[in-house]
Each structure stands twice: as structure tokens, then as C-alpha cells.
XYZ file of C-alpha atoms in Angstrom:
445
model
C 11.270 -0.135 -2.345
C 12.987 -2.556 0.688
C 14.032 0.915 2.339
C 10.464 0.411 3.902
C 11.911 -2.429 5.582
C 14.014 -0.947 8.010
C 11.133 -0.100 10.068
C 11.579 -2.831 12.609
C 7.463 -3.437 13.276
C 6.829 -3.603 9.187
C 9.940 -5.496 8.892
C 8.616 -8.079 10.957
C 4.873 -8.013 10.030
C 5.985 -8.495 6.649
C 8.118 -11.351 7.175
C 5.477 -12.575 9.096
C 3.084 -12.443 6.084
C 5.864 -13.641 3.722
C 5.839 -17.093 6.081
C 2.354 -17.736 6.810
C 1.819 -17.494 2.522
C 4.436 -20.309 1.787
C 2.972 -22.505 4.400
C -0.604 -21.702 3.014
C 1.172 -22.541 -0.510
C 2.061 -25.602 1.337
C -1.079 -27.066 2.605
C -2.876 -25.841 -1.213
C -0.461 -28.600 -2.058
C -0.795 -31.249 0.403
C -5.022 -30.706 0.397
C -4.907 -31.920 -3.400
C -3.072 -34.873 -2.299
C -5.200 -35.410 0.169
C -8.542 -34.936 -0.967
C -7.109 -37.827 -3.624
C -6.476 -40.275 -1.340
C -10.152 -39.424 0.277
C -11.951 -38.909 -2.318
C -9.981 -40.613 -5.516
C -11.470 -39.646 -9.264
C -13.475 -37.413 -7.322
C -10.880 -35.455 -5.726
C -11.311 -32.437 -8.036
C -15.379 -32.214 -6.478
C -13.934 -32.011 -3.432
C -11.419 -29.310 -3.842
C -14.229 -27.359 -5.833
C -16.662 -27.633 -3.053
C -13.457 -26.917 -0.258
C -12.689 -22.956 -2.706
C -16.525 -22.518 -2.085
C -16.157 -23.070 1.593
C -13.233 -20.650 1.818
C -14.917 -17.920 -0.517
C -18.453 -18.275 1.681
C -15.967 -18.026 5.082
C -14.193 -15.129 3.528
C -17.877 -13.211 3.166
C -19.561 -13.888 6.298
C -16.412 -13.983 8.560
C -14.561 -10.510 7.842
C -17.243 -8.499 8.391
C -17.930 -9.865 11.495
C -14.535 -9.384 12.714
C -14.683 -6.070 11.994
C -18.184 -5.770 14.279
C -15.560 -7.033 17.275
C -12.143 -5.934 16.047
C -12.551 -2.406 18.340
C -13.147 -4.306 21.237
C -10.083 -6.553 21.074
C -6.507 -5.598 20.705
C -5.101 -6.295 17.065
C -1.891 -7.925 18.320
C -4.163 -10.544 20.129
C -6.761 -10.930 17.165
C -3.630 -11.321 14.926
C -2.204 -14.144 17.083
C -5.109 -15.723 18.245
C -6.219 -16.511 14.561
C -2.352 -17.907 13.257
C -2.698 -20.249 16.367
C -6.028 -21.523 15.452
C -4.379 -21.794 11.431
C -1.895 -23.786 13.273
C -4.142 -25.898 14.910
C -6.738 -26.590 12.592
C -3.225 -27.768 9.921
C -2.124 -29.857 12.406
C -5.387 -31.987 12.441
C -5.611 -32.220 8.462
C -2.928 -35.240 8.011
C -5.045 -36.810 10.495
C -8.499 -37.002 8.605
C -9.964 -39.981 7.081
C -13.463 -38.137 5.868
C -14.322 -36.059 3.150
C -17.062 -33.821 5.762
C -13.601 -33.416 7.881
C -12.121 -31.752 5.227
C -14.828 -29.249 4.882
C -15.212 -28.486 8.717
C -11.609 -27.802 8.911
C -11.299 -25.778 5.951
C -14.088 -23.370 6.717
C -12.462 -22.971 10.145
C -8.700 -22.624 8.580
C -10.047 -19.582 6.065
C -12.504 -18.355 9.098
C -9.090 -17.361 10.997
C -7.293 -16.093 7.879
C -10.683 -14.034 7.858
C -9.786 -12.488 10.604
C -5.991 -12.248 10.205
C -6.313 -10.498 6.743
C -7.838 -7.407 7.262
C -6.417 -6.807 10.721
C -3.508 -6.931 9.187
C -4.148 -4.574 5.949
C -5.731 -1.975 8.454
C -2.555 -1.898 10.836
C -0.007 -1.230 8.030
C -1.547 2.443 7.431
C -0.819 3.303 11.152
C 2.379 1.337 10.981
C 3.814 3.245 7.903
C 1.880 6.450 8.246
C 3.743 8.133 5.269
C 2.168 7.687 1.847
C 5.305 6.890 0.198
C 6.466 3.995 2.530
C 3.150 2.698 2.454
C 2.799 2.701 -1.214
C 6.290 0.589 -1.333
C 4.567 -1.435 1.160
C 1.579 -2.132 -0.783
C 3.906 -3.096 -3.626
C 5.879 -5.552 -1.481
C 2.780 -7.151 -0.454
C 1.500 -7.879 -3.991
C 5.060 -9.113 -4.761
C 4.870 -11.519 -1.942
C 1.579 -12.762 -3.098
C 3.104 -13.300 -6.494
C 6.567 -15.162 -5.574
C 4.141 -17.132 -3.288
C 2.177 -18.520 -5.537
C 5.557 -19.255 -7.858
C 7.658 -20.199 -4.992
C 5.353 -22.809 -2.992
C 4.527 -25.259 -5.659
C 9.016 -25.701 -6.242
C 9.250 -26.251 -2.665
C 6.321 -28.388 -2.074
C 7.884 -30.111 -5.416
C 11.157 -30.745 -3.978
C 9.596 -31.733 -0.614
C 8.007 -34.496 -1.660
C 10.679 -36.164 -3.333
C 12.319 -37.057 -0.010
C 8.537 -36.751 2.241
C 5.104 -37.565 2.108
C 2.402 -34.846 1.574
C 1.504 -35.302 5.341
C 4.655 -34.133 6.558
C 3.748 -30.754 4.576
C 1.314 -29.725 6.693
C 3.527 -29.300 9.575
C 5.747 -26.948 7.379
C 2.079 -24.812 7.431
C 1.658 -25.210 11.188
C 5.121 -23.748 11.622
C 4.845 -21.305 9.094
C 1.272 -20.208 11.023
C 3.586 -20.162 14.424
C 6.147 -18.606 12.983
C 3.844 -15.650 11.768
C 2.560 -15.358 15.412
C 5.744 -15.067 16.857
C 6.932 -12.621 14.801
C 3.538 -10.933 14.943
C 3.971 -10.856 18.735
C 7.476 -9.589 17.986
C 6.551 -6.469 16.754
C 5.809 -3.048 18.508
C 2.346 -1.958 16.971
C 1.423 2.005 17.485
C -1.473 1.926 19.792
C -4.898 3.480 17.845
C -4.915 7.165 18.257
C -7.660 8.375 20.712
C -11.344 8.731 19.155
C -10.798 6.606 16.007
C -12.385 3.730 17.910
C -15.918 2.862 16.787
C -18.194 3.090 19.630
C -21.646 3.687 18.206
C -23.976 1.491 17.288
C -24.796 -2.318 17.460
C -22.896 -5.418 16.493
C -25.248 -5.736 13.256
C -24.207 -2.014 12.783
C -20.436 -2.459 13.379
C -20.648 -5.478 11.204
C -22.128 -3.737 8.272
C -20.350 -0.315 8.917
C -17.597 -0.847 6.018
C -20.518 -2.377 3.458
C -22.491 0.688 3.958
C -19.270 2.739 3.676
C -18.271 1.040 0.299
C -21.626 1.945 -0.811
C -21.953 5.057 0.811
C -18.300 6.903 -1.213
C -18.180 7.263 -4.710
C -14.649 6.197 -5.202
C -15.347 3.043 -3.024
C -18.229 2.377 -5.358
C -16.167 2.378 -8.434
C -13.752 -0.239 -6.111
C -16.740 -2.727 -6.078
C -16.763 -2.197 -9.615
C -12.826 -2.783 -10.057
C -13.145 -6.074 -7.510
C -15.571 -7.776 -10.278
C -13.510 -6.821 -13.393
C -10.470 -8.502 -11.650
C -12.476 -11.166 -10.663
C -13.430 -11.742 -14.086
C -9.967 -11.909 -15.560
C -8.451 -13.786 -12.331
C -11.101 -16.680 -12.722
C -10.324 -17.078 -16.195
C -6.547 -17.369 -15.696
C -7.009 -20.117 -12.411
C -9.774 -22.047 -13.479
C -9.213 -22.174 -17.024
C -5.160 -22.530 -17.873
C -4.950 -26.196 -17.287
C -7.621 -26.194 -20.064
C -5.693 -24.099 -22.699
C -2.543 -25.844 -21.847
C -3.805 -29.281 -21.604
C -6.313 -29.453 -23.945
C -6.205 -26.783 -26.333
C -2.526 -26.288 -26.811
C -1.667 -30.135 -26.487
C 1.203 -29.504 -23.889
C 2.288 -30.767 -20.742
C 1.391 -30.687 -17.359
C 4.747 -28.571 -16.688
C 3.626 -26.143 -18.586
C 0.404 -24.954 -16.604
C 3.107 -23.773 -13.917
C 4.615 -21.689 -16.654
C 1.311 -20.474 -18.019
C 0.833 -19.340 -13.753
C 4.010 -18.072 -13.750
C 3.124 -15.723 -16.297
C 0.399 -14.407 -14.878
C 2.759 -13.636 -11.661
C 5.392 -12.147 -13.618
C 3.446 -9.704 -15.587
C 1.797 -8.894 -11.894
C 5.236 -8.017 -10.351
C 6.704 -6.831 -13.008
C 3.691 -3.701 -12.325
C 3.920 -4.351 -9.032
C 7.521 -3.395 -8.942
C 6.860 -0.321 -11.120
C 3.912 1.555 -9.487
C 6.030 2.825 -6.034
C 7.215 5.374 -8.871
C 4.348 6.171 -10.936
C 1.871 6.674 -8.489
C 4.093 9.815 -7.113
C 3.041 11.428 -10.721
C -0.260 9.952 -11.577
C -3.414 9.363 -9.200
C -4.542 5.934 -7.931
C -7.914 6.638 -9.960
C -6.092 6.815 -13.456
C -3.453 3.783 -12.943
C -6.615 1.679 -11.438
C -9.024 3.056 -14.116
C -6.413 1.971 -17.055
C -5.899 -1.649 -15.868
C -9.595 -2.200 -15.660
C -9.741 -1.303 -18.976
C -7.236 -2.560 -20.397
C -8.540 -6.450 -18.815
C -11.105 -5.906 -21.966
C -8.416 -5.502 -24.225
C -6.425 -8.252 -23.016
C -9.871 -10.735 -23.019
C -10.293 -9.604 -26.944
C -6.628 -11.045 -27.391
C -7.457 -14.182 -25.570
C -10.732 -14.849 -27.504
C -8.320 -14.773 -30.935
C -6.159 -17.087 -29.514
C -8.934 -19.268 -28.542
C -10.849 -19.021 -31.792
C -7.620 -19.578 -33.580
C -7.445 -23.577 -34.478
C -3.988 -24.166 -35.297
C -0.531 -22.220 -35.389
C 2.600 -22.810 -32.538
C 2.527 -18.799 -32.466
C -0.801 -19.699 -30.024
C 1.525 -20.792 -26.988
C 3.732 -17.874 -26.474
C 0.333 -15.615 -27.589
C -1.210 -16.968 -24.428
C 2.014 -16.766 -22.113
C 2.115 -12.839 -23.641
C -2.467 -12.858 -22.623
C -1.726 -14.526 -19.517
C 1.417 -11.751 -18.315
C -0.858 -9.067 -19.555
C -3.691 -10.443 -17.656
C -1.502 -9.950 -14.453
C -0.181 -6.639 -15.316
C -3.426 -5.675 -15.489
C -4.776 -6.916 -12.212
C -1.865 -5.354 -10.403
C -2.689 -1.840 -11.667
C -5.971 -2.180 -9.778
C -5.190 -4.640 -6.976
C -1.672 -2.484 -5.750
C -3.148 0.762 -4.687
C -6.512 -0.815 -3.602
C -4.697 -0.292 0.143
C -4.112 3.702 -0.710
C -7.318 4.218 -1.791
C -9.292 2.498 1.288
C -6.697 4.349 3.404
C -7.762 7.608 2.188
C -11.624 6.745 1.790
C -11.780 5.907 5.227
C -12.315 7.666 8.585
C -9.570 6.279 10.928
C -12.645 4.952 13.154
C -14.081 2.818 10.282
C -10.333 1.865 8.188
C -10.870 -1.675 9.958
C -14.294 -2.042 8.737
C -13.596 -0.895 5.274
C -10.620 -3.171 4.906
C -12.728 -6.192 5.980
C -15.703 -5.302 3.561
C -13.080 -5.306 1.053
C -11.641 -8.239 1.331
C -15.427 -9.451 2.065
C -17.378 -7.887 -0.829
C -13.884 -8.766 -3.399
C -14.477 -12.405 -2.581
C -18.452 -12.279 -3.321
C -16.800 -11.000 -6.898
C -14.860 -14.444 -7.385
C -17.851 -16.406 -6.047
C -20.080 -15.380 -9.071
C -16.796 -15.830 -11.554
C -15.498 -18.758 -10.208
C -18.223 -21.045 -10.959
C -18.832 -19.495 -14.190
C -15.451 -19.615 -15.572
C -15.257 -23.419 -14.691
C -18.663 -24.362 -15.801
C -19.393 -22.359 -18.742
C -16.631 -23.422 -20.069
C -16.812 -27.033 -19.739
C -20.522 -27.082 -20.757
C -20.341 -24.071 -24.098
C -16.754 -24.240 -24.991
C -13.816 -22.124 -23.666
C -15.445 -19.046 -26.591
C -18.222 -18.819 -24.286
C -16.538 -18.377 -21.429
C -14.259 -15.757 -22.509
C -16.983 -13.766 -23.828
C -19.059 -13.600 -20.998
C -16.593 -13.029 -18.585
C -14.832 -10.032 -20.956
C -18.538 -8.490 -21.320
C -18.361 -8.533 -17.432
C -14.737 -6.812 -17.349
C -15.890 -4.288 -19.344
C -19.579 -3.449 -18.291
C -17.774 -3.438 -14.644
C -14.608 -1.125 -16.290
C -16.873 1.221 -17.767
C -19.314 1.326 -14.325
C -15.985 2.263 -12.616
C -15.552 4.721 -14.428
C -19.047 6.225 -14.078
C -19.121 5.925 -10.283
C -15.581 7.222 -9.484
C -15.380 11.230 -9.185
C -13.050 13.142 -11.560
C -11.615 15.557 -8.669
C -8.760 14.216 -6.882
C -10.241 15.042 -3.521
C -11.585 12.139 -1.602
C -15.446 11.958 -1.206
C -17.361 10.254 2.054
C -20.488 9.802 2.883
C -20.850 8.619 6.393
C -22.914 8.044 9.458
C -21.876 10.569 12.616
C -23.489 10.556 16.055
C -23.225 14.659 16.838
C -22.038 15.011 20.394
C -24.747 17.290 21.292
C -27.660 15.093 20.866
C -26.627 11.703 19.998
C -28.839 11.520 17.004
C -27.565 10.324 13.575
C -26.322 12.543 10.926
C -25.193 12.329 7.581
C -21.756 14.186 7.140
C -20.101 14.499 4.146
C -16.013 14.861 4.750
C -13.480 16.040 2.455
C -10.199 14.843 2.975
C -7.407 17.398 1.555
C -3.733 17.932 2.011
C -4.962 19.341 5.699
C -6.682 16.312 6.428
C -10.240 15.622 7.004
C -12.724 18.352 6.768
C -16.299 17.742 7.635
C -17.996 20.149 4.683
C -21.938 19.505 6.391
C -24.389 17.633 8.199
C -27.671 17.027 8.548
C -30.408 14.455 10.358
C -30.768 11.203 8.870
C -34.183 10.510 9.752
C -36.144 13.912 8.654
C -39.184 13.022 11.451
C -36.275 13.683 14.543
C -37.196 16.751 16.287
C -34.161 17.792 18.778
């Protein structure tokens, strides 16, 4: 799998990812801290209300991003939006309001808004092969993973010798860091015609929504983006719960319950380089879907369960399985976007994902934390499995059997600029456009 990194321009975009997540792991850190000294017993409103600010800027910024992103080089969008994360850390240890924290926390996840899916939709023309960019995908989920394990240690060990300000200029030179490197790297330029040119900014902005809804197998995606959602709410809003409350254990024992959740994620993550060589994205992603409903059955046992020490390592084995699970859809999500997508839409798709996934977690979010509290943990795990598995079995519906790749997109025909519909079949030759025809039946040419 690290063979991939001997490209020079992945090496360094990946390091440059691997930075900018432990400084974001950082500032998660140092925001609790400070939102405490703000906002005291009512520090946990404010972080609440600060992860709906950064799921609402994740929806409404990407896509407009990817209405510009054609018209802008990616290096410079790239940059531009570490050196705004940069700046907008560097004025958090500085606030004294908790309408501060909001304003600079919309504009923090506005940039990484912009820097995500620029990024995802580079990689594909960066590693061009399938079977470097499948490693690459891997890595990335990996790095997510040892992130999330990783940041809360250092931040840990930080603070025995700092304050929590001081960690918020580890994020601002993680963010520069990332841009140098960023800058660092030699990015292929976009081949010629896989630039989108037609159309407004309203339909630039919406071209990778209508494309989602537009492909089958993209379809089935939305689908897999809510069962995940499902099972990923449940495991962040809800461990400190089971731990805490349920289980009667300590606080240092929500990290393990996380770290669980990682390690059964890499431990797939690691894995799938090799078995998506013999087995299609659309089984491996169909299978983990599925298998969340299995996993949320084992979790409502454990929860109904009132006594027994078996129930802690049952919901460190629910918790690992929960993250195996996710990983088998979440690690080829990249291959199959790649594929779905015309090269002159693959920065608008990758934006509506990351646009359209968020949406997912702000519907399951809210209802993992407040079912919960108000019906009992039962209730929650209920609901959300029902959703996991009407949103499995939807997948399933919507995505086609045939291991060709489906699209259904808009096409301006060069000989008289009207729109078409034209369905494209991509094979081992590449695309092939099968047909076309007018989208508005009253055009007369």
C-alpha cells in the first residue's frame, strides 16, 4: 500500500492532508476547552450548536465551490482555503464571546469546504491508475482513523506542560504546513475539454446534485451516505452514554470505546487494496451496508441487557464492527465517483458528495443525541437501525447489477448548442456515449 507514496505530488498531498487532520484534531480539543471557559455548564450547547454550523457550512459551501472551482486553478483554491484555516485558528484563543465562536467556525469549515473536495477530485488525475488510487483511498481512510486516535494523546500530553490556547497555533501551523506542501507539489494540469463551460453558476453549482440523482449507482451512494450516517451518529454521539452511564466506567474508557470504532475501520481499511482487485466496489459497499443492520441488532442486546461484565467487551466487539462496516462503504466511495463521473463534472460530483453525505449526519446527528436522552438509548438504536436498513435495502434496489457504469447526464451537442440527454457507458475502452436525445421535446432545430 505506501508504494503509492513514491509518487512525489501524492507523497506530498498526502502528507499535507495527514498535517492539516492533527491540527484539526487539535483545535476539536482546544474548542471544548474553550467553549467551557465561555460558556461554563453550558459548554456542551455550544459545541452542539458549533457541529450544526460546520454540517450547514459543509452543505451550502461545497457545492458552491464546485460552481467556481473551473474557473480557478486547484493549487490556488487549495492554498487559499488552508491560509484562511490558518487565519481564522489564529483568532480563536483570542475570543471572549460565544457569537465569535460561531462566526469563526462557520468560516473555519467554509474553507475546509472548499479544500475537501478539491482535494478528493485531484487525486484521480494525480494517481490515474486504479490500483494506486485504490491504495490511496485506503491511506486516506487510515489517516482519518489514526487522526482521530492520535490527536486526542497529543493534545493530552500538550496540555500537561501548555494551556489549550497555545493549541491552536499547533492548528495554524499544521493549516500552513498543508499549504506549503500543497504548493510543493507538481499537480497534472486538467486535460483539455474536461472543463465545465456550460451553463450558469446555479447550474454549475447543482451539476454534481443532479448527477448523483441522475446515475443509478450514485443513487444507491445517497443511500449508502445515510446508512453510515446512521451507524456513525450512534457511535459519536452516544458512547460517552454507554460508557458513562450504562456500563458504569470511566471517562478513559470512551477513548477506548473510539478507538474501537477506528480500529475495526483500519483494520478494513488496510484490507480492501486487495479485495477490491477480485470483487466489485458494488458488492464490498453493498455487504457493509448491510451488515450495519446486523451489527445495530447486536447493539440493541447489549443495550437491553441489564447486567453482566460480558456487556463491555460486547460493545468494544459492536463498536469495531460498527467501523469495519463503515469502511467497506466509505473506502471505495472515491472509485466509484471516479468512475461515475465525466472528467468535466468529477469536481462537482466529489463536492455533492461530501455535500449531500453531510445532509445524512444532519438528520442523524440530532436524532441520535436527542432521542436518546428523551426515550432511552432502546429507542434510539431502533430507529436509527430501521434507517440503516430501509437505506441498505434502497441501495440495493437503486444500484444496477451489471458491472458497467451507468450515467445519465446533461450534454450541449456542438452542432446546435441545445441540451441533450446522453446516456454514457464507461467500459474497459473508456467512455462511450450509447445515445442522445433533446431534453426539452418542444425544441425544434
Amino acid at each position: 500500500m505506501l508504494s503509492v507514496l513514491r509518487n512525489p505530488a501524492y507523497r506530498h498531498l498526502f502528507t499535507a492532508q495527514v498535517i492539516a487532520l492533527v491540527g484539526t484534531g487539535l483545535a476539536t480539543v482546544a474548542l471544548g476547552l474553550l467553549a467551557y471557559d465561555i460558556a461554563g455548564a453550558d459548554a456542551g450547547s455550544v459545541l452542539g450548536t458549533a457541529l450544526a454550523i460546520k454540517i450547514v457550512a459543509y452543505v451550502a459551501i461545497a457545492p458552491a465551490i464546485g460552481a467556481v472551482a473551473d474557473r480557478l486553478p486547484r493549487r490556488a483554491l487549495m492554498v487559499g482555503a488552508d491560509l484562511t484555516r490558518a487565519a481564522v485558528a489564529l483568532m480563536l484563543p483570542f475570543v471572549d464571546q460565544v457569537w465569535q465562536v460561531y462566526v469563526l467556525i462557520f468560516l473555519l469549515q467554509a474553507a475546509s469546504a472548499a479544500f475537501t473536495p478539491t482535494f478528493q477530485a485531484v487525486i484521480p488525475d494525480v494517481l490515474p491508475e486504479e490500483r494506486d488510487y485504490t491504495q490511496a483511498l485506503s491511506l486516506s481512510r487510515l489517516a482519518y482513523d489514526l487522526e482521530s486516535l492520535f490527536s486526542p494523546a497529543l493534545a493530552a500530553a500538550l496540555l500537561s506542560v501548555i494551556t489549550y490556547n497555545w493549541l491552536f497555533l499547533g492548528t495554524v501551523a499544521g493549516f500552513l504546513a498543508s499549504a506549503a506542501l500543497v504548493v510543493s507539489a507538481v499537480l497534472p494540469k486538467p486535460l483539455a475539454g474536461t472543463t465545465l463551460r456550460t451553463g450558469g453558476v446555479y447550474a454549475k453549482a447543482t451539476a454534481g446534485t443532479r448527477l448523483f440523482f441522475a446515475t443509478p449507482q450514485l443513487r444507491a451512494l445517497l443511500a449508502l451516505n445515510l446508512a453510515v450516517a446512521a451507524a456513525s451518529a450512534m457511535v459519536t454521539v452516544n458512547s460517552v452514554v454507554y460508557v458513562r452511564d450504562q456500563l458504569g466506567r470511566s471517562a478513559a474508557d470512551v477513548s477506548l470505546a473510539l478507538g474501537a470504532y477506528g480500529g475495526g475501520s483500519m483494520i478494513v481499511a488496510l484490507i480492501l487494496p486487495r479485495v477490491l482487485v477480485r470483487v466489485s466496489d458494488r458488492a464490498v459497499m453493498l455487504r457493509g451496508a448491510l451488515l450495519l443492520t446486523l451489527v445495530f441488532a447486536a447493539l440493541g442486546a447489549v443495550t437491553a441487557a441489564g447486567i453482566g461484565g460480558w456487556r463491555w467487551p460486547a460493545l468494544l466487539f459492536v463498536w469495531a464492527a460498527f467501523g469495519a462496516a463503515c469502511s467497506m462503504v466509505l473506502t471505495p466511495t472515491g472509485r466509484l465517483i471516479r468512475r461515475s463521473a465525466p472528467p468535466e463534472k468529477r469536481t462537482s460530483a466529489f463536492a455533492a458528495q461530501f455535500s449531500l453525505s453531510h445532509s445524512c449526519w444532519l438528520l442523524t446527528y440530532p436524532l441520535a443525541g436527542w432521542l436518546g436522552a428523551a426515550a432511552g438509548l432502546q429507542s434510539a438504536v431502533i430507529a436509527l437501525g430501521a434507517i440503516a436498513l430501509t437505506a441498505g435495502l434502497l441501495a440495493v434496489r437503486l444500484w444496477p447489477s451489471k458491472e458497467q457504469v451507468i450515467v445519465e447526464h446533461e450534454h450541449s451537442d456542438l452542432r446546435d448548442g441545445h441540451p441533450h440527454l446522453v446516456q454514457a457507458v464507461q467500459g474497459p475502452n473508456g467512455w462511450r456515449h450509447s445515445h442522445a436525445y433533446l431534453a426539452d421535446a418542444l425544441h425544434t432545430p
